[in-house]
Amino acid sequence: MRLFLASFGRALLSQLHVRMLLLTLLPFVFSVGIWAICLWLGLQPMIDWLQDYFIVHSVFGIAGTVLGWFGMGALKTVIVPMLAMWALLPLMILTALVFVGLFTIPAVARHIGARHYPMLAKRHGGSVWGSLWTSLWCFGVFTVLWLATLPVSLIPPLSFIVHPLLWGWLTYRVMAYDTLADYASPEERRIVLRLHRWPLLAIGTIAGAMGAAPTLLWLGGALSVIFFPVLAAGAIWLYVLVFVFTGLWFQYYCLEALLRHRSGQPPDAPMPGDASLKPATDLIDAGPR
């Protein structure tokens, strides 16, 4: 618990640093640029296809009945564009995640590693391809579960439980790999993830709760449809901000956990005043120079 809370405090302070805030700009600009083109070319055809599908299969009547049960019958008129937006949301998340992983997480890792863990040897147990593969297969599972649980989005209490849990699993799997890719060997990464599975999942779930905040932008009914481009840009920036904070939290937690593993300290020993502990001899790369 000490490590959990201390790494949270350090991540929060680091997130407020101007350099960390600037690191959100590049993923945001790339993501917004890509989605501006995609929405311009593909949003209306997607809505038209859904409209035709609903008419042919008499889905409007079923949707109106179900919405009427919850006192939200007025949403029947905007159900098609809202479903289109919700279907596109996982792809927006993937775009933000990929660009944060490409541009921001490596910079965060270099910053924290050089400043707080300069004597922690890099054993390069991960790779760019490994990170990409981990992100893709985890996101594939996430997308299937996200789409399967779309109906709960109409019931706010359930959406605030189910979606943060999905986010928690996704961020735990992806961020933990990226954080330890440079510093841990494959065996060390497996050990650290096994010893700290539940705290890391808790970090991912809390980050998932924060990641659910942008979904509130889509709960405005017809207004969310009218202002979709603006809301999409705002949601992407919030996702990037959450990803950066999550990356900082995982970075502080995982590097400290790896340091303790190599030096033989208990996983939940008191945090030192300075994260760059005086290293044990096995922390220094003894390979040929």
Short mmCIF file of the C-alpha atoms (twelve columns), coordinates in Angstrom:
data_MODEL
# 
_entry.id   MODEL 
# 
loop_
_atom_site.group_PDB 
_atom_site.id 
_atom_site.type_symbol 
_atom_site.label_atom_id 
_atom_site.label_alt_id 
_atom_site.label_comp_id 
_atom_site.label_asym_id 
_atom_site.label_seq_id 
_atom_site.Cartn_x 
_atom_site.Cartn_y 
_atom_site.Cartn_z 
_atom_site.pdbx_PDB_model_num 
ATOM 1   C CA . MET A 1   0.000   0.000   0.000   1 
ATOM 2   C CA . ARG A 2   2.907   2.351   0.715   1 
ATOM 3   C CA . LEU A 3   4.307   1.863   -2.761  1 
ATOM 4   C CA . PHE A 4   0.836   2.216   -4.273  1 
ATOM 5   C CA . LEU A 5   0.147   5.559   -2.570  1 
ATOM 6   C CA . ALA A 6   3.671   6.942   -2.944  1 
ATOM 7   C CA . SER A 7   3.778   6.203   -6.676  1 
ATOM 8   C CA . PHE A 8   0.370   7.887   -7.053  1 
ATOM 9   C CA . GLY A 9   1.641   11.052  -5.323  1 
ATOM 10  C CA . ARG A 10  4.759   11.167  -7.469  1 
ATOM 11  C CA . ALA A 11  2.751   10.652  -10.663 1 
ATOM 12  C CA . LEU A 12  0.353   13.450  -9.708  1 
ATOM 13  C CA . LEU A 13  3.185   15.903  -9.064  1 
ATOM 14  C CA . SER A 14  4.910   14.905  -12.295 1 
ATOM 15  C CA . GLN A 15  1.693   15.297  -14.305 1 
ATOM 16  C CA . LEU A 16  1.507   18.949  -13.252 1 
ATOM 17  C CA . HIS A 17  4.991   19.579  -14.642 1 
ATOM 18  C CA . VAL A 18  4.996   21.715  -17.802 1 
ATOM 19  C CA . ARG A 19  7.097   19.143  -19.655 1 
ATOM 20  C CA . MET A 20  4.551   16.386  -18.993 1 
ATOM 21  C CA . LEU A 21  1.684   18.620  -20.117 1 
ATOM 22  C CA . LEU A 22  3.536   19.416  -23.331 1 
ATOM 23  C CA . LEU A 23  3.960   15.698  -23.981 1 
ATOM 24  C CA . THR A 24  0.187   15.440  -24.417 1 
ATOM 25  C CA . LEU A 25  0.214   17.764  -27.438 1 
ATOM 26  C CA . LEU A 26  1.780   15.516  -30.068 1 
ATOM 27  C CA . PRO A 27  -0.509  12.473  -29.524 1 
ATOM 28  C CA . PHE A 28  -3.490  14.844  -29.379 1 
ATOM 29  C CA . VAL A 29  -2.604  16.602  -32.645 1 
ATOM 30  C CA . PHE A 30  -1.987  13.333  -34.512 1 
ATOM 31  C CA . SER A 31  -5.149  11.700  -33.146 1 
ATOM 32  C CA . VAL A 32  -7.366  14.695  -33.911 1 
ATOM 33  C CA . GLY A 33  -5.875  14.995  -37.397 1 
ATOM 34  C CA . ILE A 34  -6.576  11.360  -38.210 1 
ATOM 35  C CA . TRP A 35  -10.096 11.437  -36.814 1 
ATOM 36  C CA . ALA A 36  -10.958 14.715  -38.516 1 
ATOM 37  C CA . ILE A 37  -10.282 12.993  -41.843 1 
ATOM 38  C CA . CYS A 38  -12.064 9.766   -40.835 1 
ATOM 39  C CA . LEU A 39  -15.184 11.563  -39.626 1 
ATOM 40  C CA . TRP A 40  -15.289 13.798  -42.668 1 
ATOM 41  C CA . LEU A 41  -15.122 10.810  -45.029 1 
ATOM 42  C CA . GLY A 42  -16.869 8.045   -43.123 1 
ATOM 43  C CA . LEU A 43  -19.262 9.256   -40.428 1 
ATOM 44  C CA . GLN A 44  -22.251 10.015  -42.659 1 
ATOM 45  C CA . PRO A 45  -21.967 6.760   -44.676 1 
ATOM 46  C CA . MET A 46  -21.809 4.837   -41.384 1 
ATOM 47  C CA . ILE A 47  -24.929 6.599   -40.065 1 
ATOM 48  C CA . ASP A 48  -26.753 5.965   -43.370 1 
ATOM 49  C CA . TRP A 49  -25.904 2.254   -43.225 1 
ATOM 50  C CA . LEU A 50  -27.140 1.960   -39.631 1 
ATOM 51  C CA . GLN A 51  -30.318 3.876   -40.557 1 
ATOM 52  C CA . ASP A 52  -31.059 1.476   -43.407 1 
ATOM 53  C CA . TYR A 53  -30.318 -1.532  -41.194 1 
ATOM 54  C CA . PHE A 54  -32.677 -0.286  -38.474 1 
ATOM 55  C CA . ILE A 55  -35.465 0.318   -41.019 1 
ATOM 56  C CA . VAL A 56  -35.104 -3.050  -42.771 1 
ATOM 57  C CA . HIS A 57  -34.990 -5.043  -39.514 1 
ATOM 58  C CA . SER A 58  -37.584 -2.953  -37.629 1 
ATOM 59  C CA . VAL A 59  -35.066 -2.110  -34.917 1 
ATOM 60  C CA . PHE A 60  -36.543 1.345   -34.298 1 
ATOM 61  C CA . GLY A 61  -39.659 -0.172  -32.759 1 
ATOM 62  C CA . ILE A 62  -37.654 -2.436  -30.461 1 
ATOM 63  C CA . ALA A 63  -35.309 0.406   -29.458 1 
ATOM 64  C CA . GLY A 64  -38.256 2.696   -28.749 1 
ATOM 65  C CA . THR A 65  -39.858 0.084   -26.496 1 
ATOM 66  C CA . VAL A 66  -36.664 -0.564  -24.548 1 
ATOM 67  C CA . LEU A 67  -35.899 3.149   -24.137 1 
ATOM 68  C CA . GLY A 68  -39.483 3.708   -23.036 1 
ATOM 69  C CA . TRP A 69  -38.953 1.295   -20.142 1 
ATOM 70  C CA . PHE A 70  -36.268 3.622   -18.792 1 
ATOM 71  C CA . GLY A 71  -38.170 6.818   -19.515 1 
ATOM 72  C CA . MET A 72  -35.797 7.806   -22.320 1 
ATOM 73  C CA . GLY A 73  -38.115 7.460   -25.303 1 
ATOM 74  C CA . ALA A 74  -36.978 10.821  -26.709 1 
ATOM 75  C CA . LEU A 75  -33.584 9.266   -27.518 1 
ATOM 76  C CA . LYS A 76  -35.222 7.143   -30.215 1 
ATOM 77  C CA . THR A 77  -34.749 9.955   -32.726 1 
ATOM 78  C CA . VAL A 78  -30.981 10.100  -32.186 1 
ATOM 79  C CA . ILE A 79  -30.308 6.431   -31.399 1 
ATOM 80  C CA . VAL A 80  -28.569 5.799   -34.749 1 
ATOM 81  C CA . PRO A 81  -25.971 8.624   -34.587 1 
ATOM 82  C CA . MET A 82  -25.420 7.871   -30.886 1 
ATOM 83  C CA . LEU A 83  -24.699 4.211   -31.657 1 
ATOM 84  C CA . ALA A 84  -22.321 5.317   -34.405 1 
ATOM 85  C CA . MET A 85  -20.479 7.544   -31.937 1 
ATOM 86  C CA . TRP A 86  -20.271 4.803   -29.313 1 
ATOM 87  C CA . ALA A 87  -19.003 2.322   -31.913 1 
ATOM 88  C CA . LEU A 88  -16.265 4.765   -32.934 1 
ATOM 89  C CA . LEU A 89  -15.225 5.467   -29.344 1 
ATOM 90  C CA . PRO A 90  -13.027 2.333   -28.933 1 
ATOM 91  C CA . LEU A 91  -11.168 3.260   -32.124 1 
ATOM 92  C CA . MET A 92  -10.534 6.749   -30.743 1 
ATOM 93  C CA . ILE A 93  -9.191  5.162   -27.570 1 
ATOM 94  C CA . LEU A 94  -6.897  2.911   -29.614 1 
ATOM 95  C CA . THR A 95  -5.606  5.894   -31.603 1 
ATOM 96  C CA . ALA A 96  -4.802  7.858   -28.449 1 
ATOM 97  C CA . LEU A 97  -3.216  4.791   -26.825 1 
ATOM 98  C CA . VAL A 98  -1.007  4.036   -29.827 1 
ATOM 99  C CA . PHE A 99  0.271   7.608   -30.196 1 
ATOM 100 C CA . VAL A 100 0.849   7.967   -26.445 1 
ATOM 101 C CA . GLY A 101 2.786   4.700   -26.553 1 
ATOM 102 C CA . LEU A 102 4.847   5.859   -29.530 1 
ATOM 103 C CA . PHE A 103 5.587   9.468   -28.547 1 
ATOM 104 C CA . THR A 104 4.928   9.972   -24.839 1 
ATOM 105 C CA . ILE A 105 5.642   6.831   -22.815 1 
ATOM 106 C CA . PRO A 106 9.259   6.524   -24.091 1 
ATOM 107 C CA . ALA A 107 9.876   10.177  -23.147 1 
ATOM 108 C CA . VAL A 108 8.268   9.603   -19.725 1 
ATOM 109 C CA . ALA A 109 10.409  6.508   -19.195 1 
ATOM 110 C CA . ARG A 110 13.614  8.355   -20.098 1 
ATOM 111 C CA . HIS A 111 12.697  11.286  -17.845 1 
ATOM 112 C CA . ILE A 112 11.836  9.220   -14.770 1 
ATOM 113 C CA . GLY A 113 14.585  6.649   -15.312 1 
ATOM 114 C CA . ALA A 114 17.327  9.247   -15.718 1 
ATOM 115 C CA . ARG A 115 16.120  11.435  -12.861 1 
ATOM 116 C CA . HIS A 116 15.044  8.906   -10.228 1 
ATOM 117 C CA . TYR A 117 16.582  5.546   -11.208 1 
ATOM 118 C CA . PRO A 118 19.905  6.339   -12.905 1 
ATOM 119 C CA . MET A 119 21.627  3.226   -11.564 1 
ATOM 120 C CA . LEU A 120 18.896  0.760   -12.555 1 
ATOM 121 C CA . ALA A 121 20.404  -1.367  -15.315 1 
ATOM 122 C CA . LYS A 122 18.499  -1.654  -18.579 1 
ATOM 123 C CA . ARG A 123 18.096  -5.281  -19.649 1 
ATOM 124 C CA . HIS A 124 15.824  -4.615  -22.646 1 
ATOM 125 C CA . GLY A 125 13.368  -7.478  -22.191 1 
ATOM 126 C CA . GLY A 126 10.755  -5.852  -24.415 1 
ATOM 127 C CA . SER A 127 10.614  -4.468  -27.933 1 
ATOM 128 C CA . VAL A 128 8.562   -2.151  -30.111 1 
ATOM 129 C CA . TRP A 129 6.982   -5.140  -31.823 1 
ATOM 130 C CA . GLY A 130 6.219   -6.746  -28.478 1 
ATOM 131 C CA . SER A 131 4.587   -3.519  -27.313 1 
ATOM 132 C CA . LEU A 132 2.568   -3.253  -30.525 1 
ATOM 133 C CA . TRP A 133 1.447   -6.886  -30.317 1 
ATOM 134 C CA . THR A 134 0.468   -6.515  -26.663 1 
ATOM 135 C CA . SER A 135 -1.498  -3.344  -27.424 1 
ATOM 136 C CA . LEU A 136 -3.300  -4.907  -30.387 1 
ATOM 137 C CA . TRP A 137 -4.382  -8.198  -28.842 1 
ATOM 138 C CA . CYS A 138 -5.395  -6.545  -25.574 1 
ATOM 139 C CA . PHE A 139 -7.333  -3.916  -27.469 1 
ATOM 140 C CA . GLY A 140 -9.000  -6.605  -29.564 1 
ATOM 141 C CA . VAL A 141 -10.335 -8.257  -26.416 1 
ATOM 142 C CA . PHE A 142 -11.249 -4.846  -25.000 1 
ATOM 143 C CA . THR A 143 -13.186 -3.869  -28.130 1 
ATOM 144 C CA . VAL A 144 -15.240 -7.071  -28.164 1 
ATOM 145 C CA . LEU A 145 -16.175 -6.640  -24.501 1 
ATOM 146 C CA . TRP A 146 -16.826 -2.900  -24.980 1 
ATOM 147 C CA . LEU A 147 -19.250 -3.516  -27.845 1 
ATOM 148 C CA . ALA A 148 -20.904 -6.382  -25.946 1 
ATOM 149 C CA . THR A 149 -21.550 -4.077  -22.986 1 
ATOM 150 C CA . LEU A 150 -22.770 -1.063  -24.992 1 
ATOM 151 C CA . PRO A 151 -26.355 -1.519  -23.754 1 
ATOM 152 C CA . VAL A 152 -25.243 -0.789  -20.174 1 
ATOM 153 C CA . SER A 153 -24.192 2.677   -21.343 1 
ATOM 154 C CA . LEU A 154 -27.875 3.581   -21.174 1 
ATOM 155 C CA . ILE A 155 -27.812 2.810   -17.442 1 
ATOM 156 C CA . PRO A 156 -25.249 5.254   -15.921 1 
ATOM 157 C CA . PRO A 157 -24.572 3.332   -12.659 1 
ATOM 158 C CA . LEU A 158 -23.592 0.192   -14.578 1 
ATOM 159 C CA . SER A 159 -21.533 2.111   -17.145 1 
ATOM 160 C CA . PHE A 160 -19.440 3.551   -14.303 1 
ATOM 161 C CA . ILE A 161 -18.642 0.020   -13.101 1 
ATOM 162 C CA . VAL A 162 -18.256 -2.076  -16.238 1 
ATOM 163 C CA . HIS A 163 -16.268 0.337   -18.389 1 
ATOM 164 C CA . PRO A 164 -13.708 1.276   -15.690 1 
ATOM 165 C CA . LEU A 165 -13.080 -2.447  -15.126 1 
ATOM 166 C CA . LEU A 166 -12.479 -2.921  -18.851 1 
ATOM 167 C CA . TRP A 167 -10.185 0.102   -18.858 1 
ATOM 168 C CA . GLY A 168 -8.383  -1.274  -15.809 1 
ATOM 169 C CA . TRP A 169 -7.586  -4.537  -17.502 1 
ATOM 170 C CA . LEU A 170 -6.478  -2.843  -20.737 1 
ATOM 171 C CA . THR A 171 -4.218  -0.268  -19.102 1 
ATOM 172 C CA . TYR A 172 -2.755  -2.843  -16.707 1 
ATOM 173 C CA . ARG A 173 -1.726  -5.182  -19.511 1 
ATOM 174 C CA . VAL A 174 -0.436  -2.522  -21.925 1 
ATOM 175 C CA . MET A 175 1.186   -0.017  -19.564 1 
ATOM 176 C CA . ALA A 176 2.974   -2.618  -17.460 1 
ATOM 177 C CA . TYR A 177 4.643   -4.069  -20.557 1 
ATOM 178 C CA . ASP A 178 5.690   -0.673  -21.917 1 
ATOM 179 C CA . THR A 179 6.995   0.461   -18.525 1 
ATOM 180 C CA . LEU A 180 9.257   -2.553  -17.993 1 
ATOM 181 C CA . ALA A 181 10.255  -3.043  -21.645 1 
ATOM 182 C CA . ASP A 182 13.630  -1.282  -21.354 1 
ATOM 183 C CA . TYR A 183 14.564  -2.085  -17.770 1 
ATOM 184 C CA . ALA A 184 13.427  -5.647  -17.035 1 
ATOM 185 C CA . SER A 185 14.337  -8.944  -18.633 1 
ATOM 186 C CA . PRO A 186 11.401  -11.127 -19.727 1 
ATOM 187 C CA . GLU A 187 11.760  -13.240 -16.577 1 
ATOM 188 C CA . GLU A 188 11.927  -10.177 -14.328 1 
ATOM 189 C CA . ARG A 189 8.860   -8.726  -16.012 1 
ATOM 190 C CA . ARG A 190 6.886   -11.920 -15.367 1 
ATOM 191 C CA . ILE A 191 7.971   -11.995 -11.706 1 
ATOM 192 C CA . VAL A 192 7.156   -8.321  -11.069 1 
ATOM 193 C CA . LEU A 193 3.760   -8.633  -12.741 1 
ATOM 194 C CA . ARG A 194 2.988   -11.764 -10.723 1 
ATOM 195 C CA . LEU A 195 4.066   -10.286 -7.368  1 
ATOM 196 C CA . HIS A 196 2.280   -6.985  -7.976  1 
ATOM 197 C CA . ARG A 197 -0.695  -8.197  -10.024 1 
ATOM 198 C CA . TRP A 198 -3.425  -6.797  -7.774  1 
ATOM 199 C CA . PRO A 199 -1.902  -3.358  -7.073  1 
ATOM 200 C CA . LEU A 200 -1.231  -2.946  -10.793 1 
ATOM 201 C CA . LEU A 201 -4.784  -3.989  -11.617 1 
ATOM 202 C CA . ALA A 202 -6.019  -1.494  -9.010  1 
ATOM 203 C CA . ILE A 203 -3.948  1.241   -10.664 1 
ATOM 204 C CA . GLY A 204 -5.436  0.299   -14.024 1 
ATOM 205 C CA . THR A 205 -8.971  0.286   -12.612 1 
ATOM 206 C CA . ILE A 206 -8.576  3.695   -10.974 1 
ATOM 207 C CA . ALA A 207 -7.160  4.971   -14.243 1 
ATOM 208 C CA . GLY A 208 -10.156 3.306   -15.910 1 
ATOM 209 C CA . ALA A 209 -12.490 5.287   -13.675 1 
ATOM 210 C CA . MET A 210 -10.700 8.449   -14.769 1 
ATOM 211 C CA . GLY A 211 -10.806 7.208   -18.344 1 
ATOM 212 C CA . ALA A 212 -14.569 6.855   -18.045 1 
ATOM 213 C CA . ALA A 213 -14.809 10.612  -17.497 1 
ATOM 214 C CA . PRO A 214 -14.644 11.429  -21.238 1 
ATOM 215 C CA . THR A 215 -17.646 9.138   -21.794 1 
ATOM 216 C CA . LEU A 216 -19.707 11.668  -19.845 1 
ATOM 217 C CA . LEU A 217 -19.361 13.917  -22.875 1 
ATOM 218 C CA . TRP A 218 -21.542 11.491  -24.828 1 
ATOM 219 C CA . LEU A 219 -24.432 11.517  -22.350 1 
ATOM 220 C CA . GLY A 220 -25.900 14.763  -23.629 1 
ATOM 221 C CA . GLY A 221 -28.497 13.161  -25.900 1 
ATOM 222 C CA . ALA A 222 -29.151 15.187  -29.022 1 
ATOM 223 C CA . LEU A 223 -26.604 17.820  -27.989 1 
ATOM 224 C CA . SER A 224 -23.826 15.228  -28.076 1 
ATOM 225 C CA . VAL A 225 -24.777 14.456  -31.683 1 
ATOM 226 C CA . ILE A 226 -24.842 18.114  -32.715 1 
ATOM 227 C CA . PHE A 227 -21.474 18.914  -31.116 1 
ATOM 228 C CA . PHE A 228 -19.876 15.555  -31.953 1 
ATOM 229 C CA . PRO A 229 -16.680 16.928  -33.611 1 
ATOM 230 C CA . VAL A 230 -15.977 19.233  -30.650 1 
ATOM 231 C CA . LEU A 231 -16.785 16.515  -28.124 1 
ATOM 232 C CA . ALA A 232 -14.604 14.046  -30.013 1 
ATOM 233 C CA . ALA A 233 -11.612 16.418  -29.831 1 
ATOM 234 C CA . GLY A 234 -12.230 17.060  -26.132 1 
ATOM 235 C CA . ALA A 235 -12.576 13.349  -25.411 1 
ATOM 236 C CA . ILE A 236 -9.338  12.541  -27.246 1 
ATOM 237 C CA . TRP A 237 -7.419  15.160  -25.244 1 
ATOM 238 C CA . LEU A 238 -8.837  13.814  -21.976 1 
ATOM 239 C CA . TYR A 239 -7.893  10.278  -22.995 1 
ATOM 240 C CA . VAL A 240 -4.345  11.409  -23.772 1 
ATOM 241 C CA . LEU A 241 -4.125  13.192  -20.410 1 
ATOM 242 C CA . VAL A 242 -5.355  10.092  -18.573 1 
ATOM 243 C CA . PHE A 243 -2.930  7.871   -20.485 1 
ATOM 244 C CA . VAL A 244 0.013   10.126  -19.615 1 
ATOM 245 C CA . PHE A 245 -0.890  10.179  -15.923 1 
ATOM 246 C CA . THR A 246 -1.393  6.418   -15.985 1 
ATOM 247 C CA . GLY A 247 1.980   5.987   -17.663 1 
ATOM 248 C CA . LEU A 248 3.621   8.079   -14.945 1 
ATOM 249 C CA . TRP A 249 1.921   6.073   -12.194 1 
ATOM 250 C CA . PHE A 250 2.912   2.737   -13.721 1 
ATOM 251 C CA . GLN A 251 6.443   4.008   -14.331 1 
ATOM 252 C CA . TYR A 252 7.024   5.014   -10.725 1 
ATOM 253 C CA . TYR A 253 5.403   1.857   -9.369  1 
ATOM 254 C CA . CYS A 254 7.002   -0.671  -11.721 1 
ATOM 255 C CA . LEU A 255 10.539  0.729   -11.607 1 
ATOM 256 C CA . GLU A 256 10.449  0.873   -7.807  1 
ATOM 257 C CA . ALA A 257 9.055   -2.679  -7.719  1 
ATOM 258 C CA . LEU A 258 11.820  -3.848  -10.079 1 
ATOM 259 C CA . LEU A 259 14.456  -2.103  -7.969  1 
ATOM 260 C CA . ARG A 260 13.179  -3.843  -4.843  1 
ATOM 261 C CA . HIS A 261 13.071  -7.205  -6.583  1 
ATOM 262 C CA . ARG A 262 16.693  -6.925  -7.675  1 
ATOM 263 C CA . SER A 263 17.865  -5.751  -4.271  1 
ATOM 264 C CA . GLY A 264 15.858  -8.380  -2.392  1 
ATOM 265 C CA . GLN A 265 13.618  -5.932  -0.519  1 
ATOM 266 C CA . PRO A 266 10.014  -6.768  0.461   1 
ATOM 267 C CA . PRO A 267 7.480   -5.512  -2.113  1 
ATOM 268 C CA . ASP A 268 5.805   -3.181  0.389   1 
ATOM 269 C CA . ALA A 269 8.810   -1.891  2.316   1 
ATOM 270 C CA . PRO A 270 8.717   1.800   3.338   1 
ATOM 271 C CA . MET A 271 9.446   4.188   0.510   1 
ATOM 272 C CA . PRO A 272 12.817  5.930   0.753   1 
ATOM 273 C CA . GLY A 273 13.102  9.683   0.627   1 
ATOM 274 C CA . ASP A 274 14.785  9.368   -2.727  1 
ATOM 275 C CA . ALA A 275 13.578  6.762   -5.219  1 
ATOM 276 C CA . SER A 276 17.114  6.335   -6.540  1 
ATOM 277 C CA . LEU A 277 18.240  4.060   -3.732  1 
ATOM 278 C CA . LYS A 278 21.900  3.360   -3.323  1 
ATOM 279 C CA . PRO A 279 22.043  0.445   -5.709  1 
ATOM 280 C CA . ALA A 280 23.021  -3.077  -4.880  1 
ATOM 281 C CA . THR A 281 25.894  -4.434  -6.917  1 
ATOM 282 C CA . ASP A 282 23.569  -6.433  -9.144  1 
ATOM 283 C CA . LEU A 283 21.748  -3.275  -10.248 1 
ATOM 284 C CA . ILE A 284 24.732  -2.052  -12.205 1 
ATOM 285 C CA . ASP A 285 25.171  -3.526  -15.625 1 
ATOM 286 C CA . ALA A 286 28.239  -5.666  -15.335 1 
ATOM 287 C CA . GLY A 287 28.449  -6.459  -19.003 1 
ATOM 288 C CA . PRO A 288 31.359  -5.419  -21.228 1 
ATOM 289 C CA . ARG A 289 31.609  -1.714  -21.905 1 
# 
